[in-house]
Tab-separated table of C-alpha atoms in Angstrom:
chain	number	residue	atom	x	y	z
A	1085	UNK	CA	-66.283	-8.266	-39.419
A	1086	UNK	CA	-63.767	-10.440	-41.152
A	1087	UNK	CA	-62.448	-13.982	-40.227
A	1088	UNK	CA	-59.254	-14.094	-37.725
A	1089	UNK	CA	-56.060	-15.140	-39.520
A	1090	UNK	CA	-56.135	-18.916	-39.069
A	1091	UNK	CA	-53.578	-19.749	-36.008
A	1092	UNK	CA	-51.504	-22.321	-37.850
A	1093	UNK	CA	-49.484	-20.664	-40.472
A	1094	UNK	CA	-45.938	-20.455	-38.490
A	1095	UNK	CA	-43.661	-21.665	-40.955
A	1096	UNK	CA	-46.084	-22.164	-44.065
A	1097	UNK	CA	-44.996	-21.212	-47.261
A	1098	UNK	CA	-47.044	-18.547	-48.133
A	1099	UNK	CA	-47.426	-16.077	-50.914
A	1100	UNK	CA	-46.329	-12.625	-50.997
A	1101	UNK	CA	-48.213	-10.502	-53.710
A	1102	UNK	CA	-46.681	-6.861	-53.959
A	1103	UNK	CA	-46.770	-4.225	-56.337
A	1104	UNK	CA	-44.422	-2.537	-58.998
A	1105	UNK	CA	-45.238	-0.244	-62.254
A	1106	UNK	CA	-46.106	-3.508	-63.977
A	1107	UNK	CA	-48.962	-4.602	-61.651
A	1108	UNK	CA	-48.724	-7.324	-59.176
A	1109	UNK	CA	-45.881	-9.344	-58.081
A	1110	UNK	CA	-46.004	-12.743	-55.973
A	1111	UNK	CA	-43.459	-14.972	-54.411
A	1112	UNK	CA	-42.948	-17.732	-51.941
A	1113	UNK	CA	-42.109	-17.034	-48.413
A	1114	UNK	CA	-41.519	-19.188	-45.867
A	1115	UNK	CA	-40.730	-17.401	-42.506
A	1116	UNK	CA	-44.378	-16.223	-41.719
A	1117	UNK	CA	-45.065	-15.805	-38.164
A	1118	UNK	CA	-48.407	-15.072	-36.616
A	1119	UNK	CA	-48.830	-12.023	-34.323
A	1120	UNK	CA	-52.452	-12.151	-33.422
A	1121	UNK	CA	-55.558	-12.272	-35.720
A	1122	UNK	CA	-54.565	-9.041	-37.606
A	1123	UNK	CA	-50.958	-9.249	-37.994
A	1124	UNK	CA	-48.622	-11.291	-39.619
A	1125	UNK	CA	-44.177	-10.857	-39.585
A	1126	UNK	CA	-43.014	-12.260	-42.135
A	1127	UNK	CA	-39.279	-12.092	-42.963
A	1128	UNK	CA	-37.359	-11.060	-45.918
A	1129	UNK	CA	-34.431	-10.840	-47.649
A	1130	UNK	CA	-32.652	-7.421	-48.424
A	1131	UNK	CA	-31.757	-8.632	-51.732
A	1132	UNK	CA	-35.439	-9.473	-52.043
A	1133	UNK	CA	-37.106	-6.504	-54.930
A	1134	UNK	CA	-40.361	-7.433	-52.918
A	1135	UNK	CA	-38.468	-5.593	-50.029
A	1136	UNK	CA	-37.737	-2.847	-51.685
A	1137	UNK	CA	-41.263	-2.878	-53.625
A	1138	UNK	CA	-43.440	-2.764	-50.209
A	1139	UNK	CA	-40.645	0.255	-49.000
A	1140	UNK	CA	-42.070	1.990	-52.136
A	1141	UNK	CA	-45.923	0.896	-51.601
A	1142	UNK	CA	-46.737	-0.442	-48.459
A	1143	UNK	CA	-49.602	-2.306	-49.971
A	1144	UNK	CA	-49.724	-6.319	-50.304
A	1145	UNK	CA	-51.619	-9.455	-49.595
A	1146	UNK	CA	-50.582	-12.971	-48.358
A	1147	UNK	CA	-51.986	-16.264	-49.729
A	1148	UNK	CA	-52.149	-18.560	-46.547
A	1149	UNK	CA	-53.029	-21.976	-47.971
A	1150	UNK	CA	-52.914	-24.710	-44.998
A	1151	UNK	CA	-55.055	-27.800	-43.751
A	1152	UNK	CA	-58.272	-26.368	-43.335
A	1153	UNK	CA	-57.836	-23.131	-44.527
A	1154	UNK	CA	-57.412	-20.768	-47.337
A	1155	UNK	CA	-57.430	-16.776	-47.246
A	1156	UNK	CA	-56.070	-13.993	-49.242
A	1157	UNK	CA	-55.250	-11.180	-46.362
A	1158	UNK	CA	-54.942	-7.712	-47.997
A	1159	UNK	CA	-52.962	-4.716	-46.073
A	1160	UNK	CA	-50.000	-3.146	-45.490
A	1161	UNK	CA	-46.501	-3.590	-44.770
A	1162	UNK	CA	-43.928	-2.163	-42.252
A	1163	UNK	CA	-40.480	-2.987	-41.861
A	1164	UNK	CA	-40.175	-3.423	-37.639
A	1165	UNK	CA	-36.506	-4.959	-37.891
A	1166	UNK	CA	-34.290	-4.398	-40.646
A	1167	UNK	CA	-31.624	-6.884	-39.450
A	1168	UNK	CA	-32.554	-9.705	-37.624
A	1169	UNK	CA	-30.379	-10.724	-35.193
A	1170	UNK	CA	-29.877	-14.582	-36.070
A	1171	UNK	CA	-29.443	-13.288	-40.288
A	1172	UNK	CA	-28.383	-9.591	-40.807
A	1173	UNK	CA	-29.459	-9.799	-44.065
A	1174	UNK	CA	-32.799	-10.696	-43.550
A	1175	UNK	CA	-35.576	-7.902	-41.946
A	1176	UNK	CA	-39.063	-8.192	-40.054
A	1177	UNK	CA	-42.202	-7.111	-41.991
A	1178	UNK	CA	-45.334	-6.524	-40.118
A	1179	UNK	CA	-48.514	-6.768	-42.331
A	1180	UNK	CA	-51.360	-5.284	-41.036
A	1181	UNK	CA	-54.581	-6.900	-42.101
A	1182	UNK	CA	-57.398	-4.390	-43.657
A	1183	UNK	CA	-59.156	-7.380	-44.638
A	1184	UNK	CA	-58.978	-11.040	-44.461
A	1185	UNK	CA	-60.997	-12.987	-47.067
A	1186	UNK	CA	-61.770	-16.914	-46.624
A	1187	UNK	CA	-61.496	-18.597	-50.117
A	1188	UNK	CA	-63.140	-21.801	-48.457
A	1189	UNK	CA	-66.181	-22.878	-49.855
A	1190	UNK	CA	-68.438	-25.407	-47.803
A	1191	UNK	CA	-67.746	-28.069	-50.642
A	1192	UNK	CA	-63.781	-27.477	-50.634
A	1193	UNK	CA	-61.314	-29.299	-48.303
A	1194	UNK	CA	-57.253	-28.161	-48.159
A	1195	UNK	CA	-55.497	-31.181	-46.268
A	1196	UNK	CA	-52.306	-30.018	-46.490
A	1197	UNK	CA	-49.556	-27.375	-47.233
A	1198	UNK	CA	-46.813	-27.043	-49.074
A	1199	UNK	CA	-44.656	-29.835	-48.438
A	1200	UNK	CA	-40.945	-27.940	-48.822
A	1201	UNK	CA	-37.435	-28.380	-47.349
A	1202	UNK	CA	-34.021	-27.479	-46.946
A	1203	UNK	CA	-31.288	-29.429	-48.920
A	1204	UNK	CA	-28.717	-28.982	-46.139
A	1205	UNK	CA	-28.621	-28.863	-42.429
A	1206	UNK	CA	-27.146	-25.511	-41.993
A	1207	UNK	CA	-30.404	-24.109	-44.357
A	1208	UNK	CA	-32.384	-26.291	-41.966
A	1209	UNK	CA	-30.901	-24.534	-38.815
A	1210	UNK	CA	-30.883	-20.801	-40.039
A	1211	UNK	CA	-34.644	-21.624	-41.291
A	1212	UNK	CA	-35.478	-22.427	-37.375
A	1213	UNK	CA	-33.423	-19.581	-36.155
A	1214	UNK	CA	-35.040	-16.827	-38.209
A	1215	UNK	CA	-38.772	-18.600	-37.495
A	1216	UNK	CA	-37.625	-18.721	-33.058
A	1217	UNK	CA	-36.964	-15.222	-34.039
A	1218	UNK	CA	-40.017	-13.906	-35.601
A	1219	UNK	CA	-41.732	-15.574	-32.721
A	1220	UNK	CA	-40.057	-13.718	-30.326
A	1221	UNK	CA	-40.738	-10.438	-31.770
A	1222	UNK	CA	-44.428	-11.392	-32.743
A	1223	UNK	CA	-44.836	-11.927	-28.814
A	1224	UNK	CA	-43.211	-8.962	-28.064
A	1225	UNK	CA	-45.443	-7.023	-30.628
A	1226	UNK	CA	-48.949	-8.909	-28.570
A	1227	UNK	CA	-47.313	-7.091	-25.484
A	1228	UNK	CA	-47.344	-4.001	-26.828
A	1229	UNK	CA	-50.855	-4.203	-27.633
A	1230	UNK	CA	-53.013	-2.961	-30.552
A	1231	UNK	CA	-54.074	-6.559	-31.851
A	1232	UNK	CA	-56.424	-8.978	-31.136
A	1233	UNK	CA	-56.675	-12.299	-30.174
A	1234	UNK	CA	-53.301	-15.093	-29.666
């Protein structure tokens, strides 16, 4: 059995690994959303290649790094929105998790995340919309059923 996905990783930055001919690709996202301790939305831009990359191979995996926590969370990927209401240009990816891998060691400690921001209030605002968004859906999705835990 493999670990849960830790429950504090709304709004993390995170890292998206996917894959082209070249091998591996990562990036920073920040609108990650926890579904339940399977699934994970996080949202992305159409102009994003990763977008188009996971449409090509649904196969990725998600660096969660937070206070108290670090796993690498290999699966797939599956566009549920491809607008979101609050951004049109922005869709809904639901990563399954085949397997969820602690990094911790007993002797390591993360304290914190990322520490990131918006330069301007209107980044700030859409940044909050898109997150209320993804939290909507992801309790929507626990409704529907098929995953475990909160």
């Amino acid at each position: 059995m493999h670990p849960p996905l830790p429950r504090d990783i709304d709004g993390r930055v995170a890292t998206l690994v996917t894959i082209d001919g070249d091998g591996p690709v990562g990036i920073p996202v920040s609108t990650v959303c926890r579904v339940d301790d399977r699934r994970v939305l996080v949202g992305l831009g159409h102009r994003r290649q990763s977008l188009g990359r996971l449409q090509a191979d649904r196969r990725c995996a998600l660096v969660l790094i937070g206070p108290g926590f670090a796993v690498n969370v290999r699966g797939t990927a599956t566009v549920v929105r491809p607008a979101l209401d609050c951004l049109e240009h922005l869709a809904a990816v639901l990563i399954d998790a085949e397997h969820v891998q602690d990094a911790m060691s007993v002797t390591t400690r993360v304290h914190e995340s990322v520490r990131w921001g918006w330069s301007d209030a209107p980044s700030r605002a859409r940044h909050r919309a898109v997150l209320d968004e993804l939290g909507r859906l992801a309790a929507e999705l626990r409704q529907e059923g098929g995953g475990s835990g909160p």
